[in-house]
mmCIF file of C-alpha atoms in Angstrom:
data_model
loop_
_atom_site.group_PDB
_atom_site.id
_atom_site.type_symbol
_atom_site.label_atom_id
_atom_site.label_comp_id
_atom_site.label_asym_id
_atom_site.label_seq_id
_atom_site.Cartn_x
_atom_site.Cartn_y
_atom_site.Cartn_z
ATOM 1 C CA UNK A 1 -33.114 -26.844 2.858
ATOM 2 C CA UNK A 2 -31.318 -27.166 -0.466
ATOM 3 C CA UNK A 3 -32.846 -24.070 -2.090
ATOM 4 C CA UNK A 4 -31.848 -21.876 0.868
ATOM 5 C CA UNK A 5 -28.319 -23.289 0.810
ATOM 6 C CA UNK A 6 -27.984 -22.638 -2.950
ATOM 7 C CA UNK A 7 -29.221 -19.072 -2.527
ATOM 8 C CA UNK A 8 -26.828 -18.432 0.400
ATOM 9 C CA UNK A 9 -23.762 -20.001 -1.265
ATOM 10 C CA UNK A 10 -22.536 -16.739 -2.908
ATOM 11 C CA UNK A 11 -22.839 -14.907 0.410
ATOM 12 C CA UNK A 12 -21.033 -17.716 2.259
ATOM 13 C CA UNK A 13 -18.267 -17.638 -0.381
ATOM 14 C CA UNK A 14 -17.785 -13.873 -0.067
ATOM 15 C CA UNK A 15 -17.662 -14.096 3.725
ATOM 16 C CA UNK A 16 -15.211 -17.009 3.531
ATOM 17 C CA UNK A 17 -12.867 -15.108 1.210
ATOM 18 C CA UNK A 18 -13.173 -11.965 3.331
ATOM 19 C CA UNK A 19 -12.099 -13.971 6.378
ATOM 20 C CA UNK A 20 -9.398 -16.025 4.633
ATOM 21 C CA UNK A 21 -7.442 -13.026 3.328
ATOM 22 C CA UNK A 22 -6.642 -11.401 6.707
ATOM 23 C CA UNK A 23 -5.997 -14.787 8.311
ATOM 24 C CA UNK A 24 -3.506 -15.793 5.582
ATOM 25 C CA UNK A 25 -1.741 -12.410 5.739
ATOM 26 C CA UNK A 26 -1.613 -12.527 9.535
ATOM 27 C CA UNK A 27 -0.197 -16.044 9.492
ATOM 28 C CA UNK A 28 2.481 -15.025 6.986
ATOM 29 C CA UNK A 29 3.410 -11.996 9.109
ATOM 30 C CA UNK A 30 3.728 -14.200 12.188
ATOM 31 C CA UNK A 31 5.907 -16.758 10.388
ATOM 32 C CA UNK A 32 8.053 -14.003 8.846
ATOM 33 C CA UNK A 33 8.732 -12.324 12.192
ATOM 34 C CA UNK A 34 9.519 -15.616 13.897
ATOM 35 C CA UNK A 35 11.653 -17.118 11.124
ATOM 36 C CA UNK A 36 13.337 -14.068 9.525
ATOM 37 C CA UNK A 37 12.480 -10.897 11.405
ATOM 38 C CA UNK A 38 13.471 -8.268 8.859
ATOM 39 C CA UNK A 39 15.142 -9.213 5.610
ATOM 40 C CA UNK A 40 18.696 -7.881 5.318
ATOM 41 C CA UNK A 41 21.165 -8.147 2.444
ATOM 42 C CA UNK A 42 22.914 -11.492 2.674
ATOM 43 C CA UNK A 43 24.658 -14.134 0.608
ATOM 44 C CA UNK A 44 24.570 -17.598 2.152
ATOM 45 C CA UNK A 45 24.729 -21.170 0.885
ATOM 46 C CA UNK A 46 21.612 -22.978 -0.212
ATOM 47 C CA UNK A 47 20.434 -25.396 2.485
ATOM 48 C CA UNK A 48 21.893 -23.236 5.248
ATOM 49 C CA UNK A 49 19.745 -22.464 8.283
ATOM 50 C CA UNK A 50 18.934 -19.029 6.828
ATOM 51 C CA UNK A 51 17.815 -20.591 3.549
ATOM 52 C CA UNK A 52 15.484 -22.967 5.386
ATOM 53 C CA UNK A 53 14.021 -20.093 7.437
ATOM 54 C CA UNK A 54 13.487 -18.134 4.217
ATOM 55 C CA UNK A 55 11.890 -21.179 2.571
ATOM 56 C CA UNK A 56 9.400 -21.562 5.448
ATOM 57 C CA UNK A 57 8.515 -17.861 5.170
ATOM 58 C CA UNK A 58 7.944 -18.076 1.406
ATOM 59 C CA UNK A 59 5.812 -21.206 1.797
ATOM 60 C CA UNK A 60 3.593 -19.365 4.274
ATOM 61 C CA UNK A 61 3.343 -16.426 1.845
ATOM 62 C CA UNK A 62 1.996 -18.831 -0.776
ATOM 63 C CA UNK A 63 -1.144 -19.138 1.368
ATOM 64 C CA UNK A 64 -2.026 -15.520 0.552
ATOM 65 C CA UNK A 65 -4.349 -15.420 -2.485
ATOM 66 C CA UNK A 66 -1.930 -13.329 -4.591
ATOM 67 C CA UNK A 67 -3.797 -13.856 -7.902
ATOM 68 C CA UNK A 68 -6.917 -12.365 -6.333
ATOM 69 C CA UNK A 69 -4.922 -9.338 -5.101
ATOM 70 C CA UNK A 70 -2.835 -8.911 -8.236
ATOM 71 C CA UNK A 71 -3.239 -5.527 -9.935
ATOM 72 C CA UNK A 72 -5.183 -4.015 -7.025
ATOM 73 C CA UNK A 73 -4.357 -1.583 -4.239
ATOM 74 C CA UNK A 74 -4.797 -4.459 -1.791
ATOM 75 C CA UNK A 75 -1.593 -6.037 -3.116
ATOM 76 C CA UNK A 76 0.289 -2.846 -2.215
ATOM 77 C CA UNK A 77 -1.270 -2.878 1.254
ATOM 78 C CA UNK A 78 -0.218 -6.492 1.872
ATOM 79 C CA UNK A 79 3.315 -5.771 0.632
ATOM 80 C CA UNK A 80 3.514 -2.796 3.007
ATOM 81 C CA UNK A 81 2.464 -5.030 5.889
ATOM 82 C CA UNK A 82 5.241 -7.448 4.922
ATOM 83 C CA UNK A 83 7.795 -4.616 5.137
ATOM 84 C CA UNK A 84 8.014 -3.108 1.634
ATOM 85 C CA UNK A 85 8.081 0.668 1.267
ATOM 86 C CA UNK A 86 5.643 1.500 -1.516
ATOM 87 C CA UNK A 87 4.672 5.042 -2.454
ATOM 88 C CA UNK A 88 1.332 6.411 -3.579
ATOM 89 C CA UNK A 89 -0.064 5.816 -7.035
ATOM 90 C CA UNK A 90 2.014 2.663 -7.615
ATOM 91 C CA UNK A 91 0.598 0.208 -10.152
ATOM 92 C CA UNK A 92 1.859 -3.348 -9.979
ATOM 93 C CA UNK A 93 0.437 -5.149 -12.996
ATOM 94 C CA UNK A 94 -0.770 -8.731 -12.969
ATOM 95 C CA UNK A 95 2.001 -11.278 -13.343
ATOM 96 C CA UNK A 96 4.526 -9.459 -11.150
ATOM 97 C CA UNK A 97 5.398 -12.074 -8.537
ATOM 98 C CA UNK A 98 6.387 -10.456 -5.269
ATOM 99 C CA UNK A 99 5.630 -13.392 -2.992
ATOM 100 C CA UNK A 100 9.201 -14.746 -2.991
ATOM 101 C CA UNK A 101 10.475 -12.861 0.061
ATOM 102 C CA UNK A 102 12.853 -9.957 0.608
ATOM 103 C CA UNK A 103 10.006 -7.494 1.130
ATOM 104 C CA UNK A 104 11.879 -5.327 3.652
ATOM 105 C CA UNK A 105 14.446 -4.493 0.950
ATOM 106 C CA UNK A 106 11.923 -3.233 -1.616
ATOM 107 C CA UNK A 107 11.606 0.546 -1.899
ATOM 108 C CA UNK A 108 9.236 1.865 -4.587
ATOM 109 C CA UNK A 109 8.611 5.607 -4.993
ATOM 110 C CA UNK A 110 5.395 7.396 -5.950
ATOM 111 C CA UNK A 111 3.652 6.875 -9.315
ATOM 112 C CA UNK A 112 5.770 3.879 -10.332
ATOM 113 C CA UNK A 113 4.484 1.346 -12.863
ATOM 114 C CA UNK A 114 5.635 -2.262 -12.919
ATOM 115 C CA UNK A 115 4.478 -3.726 -16.239
ATOM 116 C CA UNK A 116 3.031 -7.147 -16.854
ATOM 117 C CA UNK A 117 5.366 -9.998 -15.873
ATOM 118 C CA UNK A 118 8.101 -7.604 -14.708
ATOM 119 C CA UNK A 119 10.591 -9.329 -12.417
ATOM 120 C CA UNK A 120 12.102 -7.923 -9.227
ATOM 121 C CA UNK A 121 14.861 -10.261 -8.029
ATOM 122 C CA UNK A 122 14.980 -9.399 -4.337
ATOM 123 C CA UNK A 123 15.899 -13.027 -3.591
ATOM 124 C CA UNK A 124 17.775 -15.079 -6.163
ATOM 125 C CA UNK A 125 19.867 -18.204 -6.424
ATOM 126 C CA UNK A 126 23.429 -17.660 -7.641
ATOM 127 C CA UNK A 127 26.070 -20.387 -7.942
ATOM 128 C CA UNK A 128 24.831 -22.444 -5.011
ATOM 129 C CA UNK A 129 24.045 -19.451 -2.818
ATOM 130 C CA UNK A 130 20.881 -17.579 -1.959
ATOM 131 C CA UNK A 131 21.395 -13.840 -2.476
ATOM 132 C CA UNK A 132 19.084 -11.297 -0.856
ATOM 133 C CA UNK A 133 19.576 -7.671 -1.888
ATOM 134 C CA UNK A 134 17.696 -4.370 -2.062
ATOM 135 C CA UNK A 135 15.930 -2.830 -5.033
ATOM 136 C CA UNK A 136 15.176 0.893 -5.014
ATOM 137 C CA UNK A 137 12.871 2.356 -7.666
ATOM 138 C CA UNK A 138 12.548 6.157 -7.794
ATOM 139 C CA UNK A 139 9.405 8.217 -8.335
ATOM 140 C CA UNK A 140 7.698 8.038 -11.751
ATOM 141 C CA UNK A 141 9.903 5.158 -12.960
ATOM 142 C CA UNK A 142 8.553 2.419 -15.237
ATOM 143 C CA UNK A 143 9.495 -1.201 -15.773
ATOM 144 C CA UNK A 144 7.814 -2.210 -18.996
ATOM 145 C CA UNK A 145 6.493 -5.663 -19.949
ATOM 146 C CA UNK A 146 8.776 -8.488 -18.767
ATOM 147 C CA UNK A 147 11.570 -6.123 -17.745
ATOM 148 C CA UNK A 148 13.806 -7.628 -15.083
ATOM 149 C CA UNK A 149 15.768 -6.043 -12.244
ATOM 150 C CA UNK A 150 18.140 -8.145 -10.159
ATOM 151 C CA UNK A 151 19.164 -7.549 -6.544
ATOM 152 C CA UNK A 152 21.250 -4.560 -5.389
ATOM 153 C CA UNK A 153 19.885 -2.246 -8.098
ATOM 154 C CA UNK A 154 18.776 1.384 -8.145
ATOM 155 C CA UNK A 155 16.476 2.944 -10.713
ATOM 156 C CA UNK A 156 16.418 6.734 -10.791
ATOM 157 C CA UNK A 157 13.320 8.907 -10.811
ATOM 158 C CA UNK A 158 11.538 9.052 -14.153
ATOM 159 C CA UNK A 159 13.651 6.294 -15.698
ATOM 160 C CA UNK A 160 12.274 3.565 -17.962
ATOM 161 C CA UNK A 161 13.458 0.002 -18.515
ATOM 162 C CA UNK A 162 12.300 -1.217 -21.936
ATOM 163 C CA UNK A 163 10.373 -4.469 -22.458
ATOM 164 C CA UNK A 164 12.363 -7.702 -22.034
ATOM 165 C CA UNK A 165 15.422 -5.839 -20.722
ATOM 166 C CA UNK A 166 17.511 -7.042 -17.767
ATOM 167 C CA UNK A 167 19.304 -4.774 -15.299
ATOM 168 C CA UNK A 168 22.025 -6.985 -13.846
ATOM 169 C CA UNK A 169 22.823 -7.177 -10.144
ATOM 170 C CA UNK A 170 24.422 -4.032 -8.759
ATOM 171 C CA UNK A 171 23.212 -1.840 -11.635
ATOM 172 C CA UNK A 172 22.233 1.795 -11.287
ATOM 173 C CA UNK A 173 20.128 3.820 -13.704
ATOM 174 C CA UNK A 174 20.437 7.609 -13.353
ATOM 175 C CA UNK A 175 17.234 9.691 -13.265
ATOM 176 C CA UNK A 176 15.351 10.266 -16.514
ATOM 177 C CA UNK A 177 17.087 7.667 -18.697
ATOM 178 C CA UNK A 178 15.799 4.920 -20.989
ATOM 179 C CA UNK A 179 17.624 1.584 -20.748
ATOM 180 C CA UNK A 180 17.212 -1.362 -23.085
ATOM 181 C CA UNK A 181 18.789 -4.739 -23.832
ATOM 182 C CA UNK A 182 20.279 -7.749 -22.095
ATOM 183 C CA UNK A 183 22.159 -6.606 -20.135
ATOM 184 C CA UNK A 184 20.373 -3.255 -20.076
ATOM 185 C CA UNK A 185 22.317 -0.161 -21.101
ATOM 186 C CA UNK A 186 21.490 3.477 -21.762
ATOM 187 C CA UNK A 187 19.835 4.167 -25.118
ATOM 188 C CA UNK A 188 18.620 7.719 -24.511
ATOM 189 C CA UNK A 189 16.333 9.849 -22.409
ATOM 190 C CA UNK A 190 13.116 8.441 -20.995
ATOM 191 C CA UNK A 191 9.961 9.575 -22.796
ATOM 192 C CA UNK A 192 7.740 12.041 -20.966
#
């Protein structure tokens, strides 16, 4: 009857969400392994076969309920399943969009914090090409609010990128330094 259905609706919703999450992640994993395999550094024209395979993979990743996972340990678990290497104690704040592919090239050390709306450009468009490159973030590093790191970058252990700063492609930050600006440059030692 109607009363029983209304009373069971929250339980049905929880069960539905609990089933949808693993199904969406499993589907994305299947599509990724069929279409891409493992992401590798590459520069190729937009609308090439590789670009279309990447596009299909990213569209399947959009089925994962990322907003529901955002800011939780479950997001880290899903990213690990997709191929990212993520250490312990990593906090990825809400607004960090990591559903755009390139997961196999992401290496995050222990106790790293990615601030709200931080950007990791594992896959970017550049002058008519799609560019896929690695990002390595050392232990205890911090990307503050809306900090941006482009592909082929390395951030040393204990380093900090200040809010709204951009580390351009190919950049390297030595351990324990504070970088600020657009493009980011050294401004001193990272705070404890």
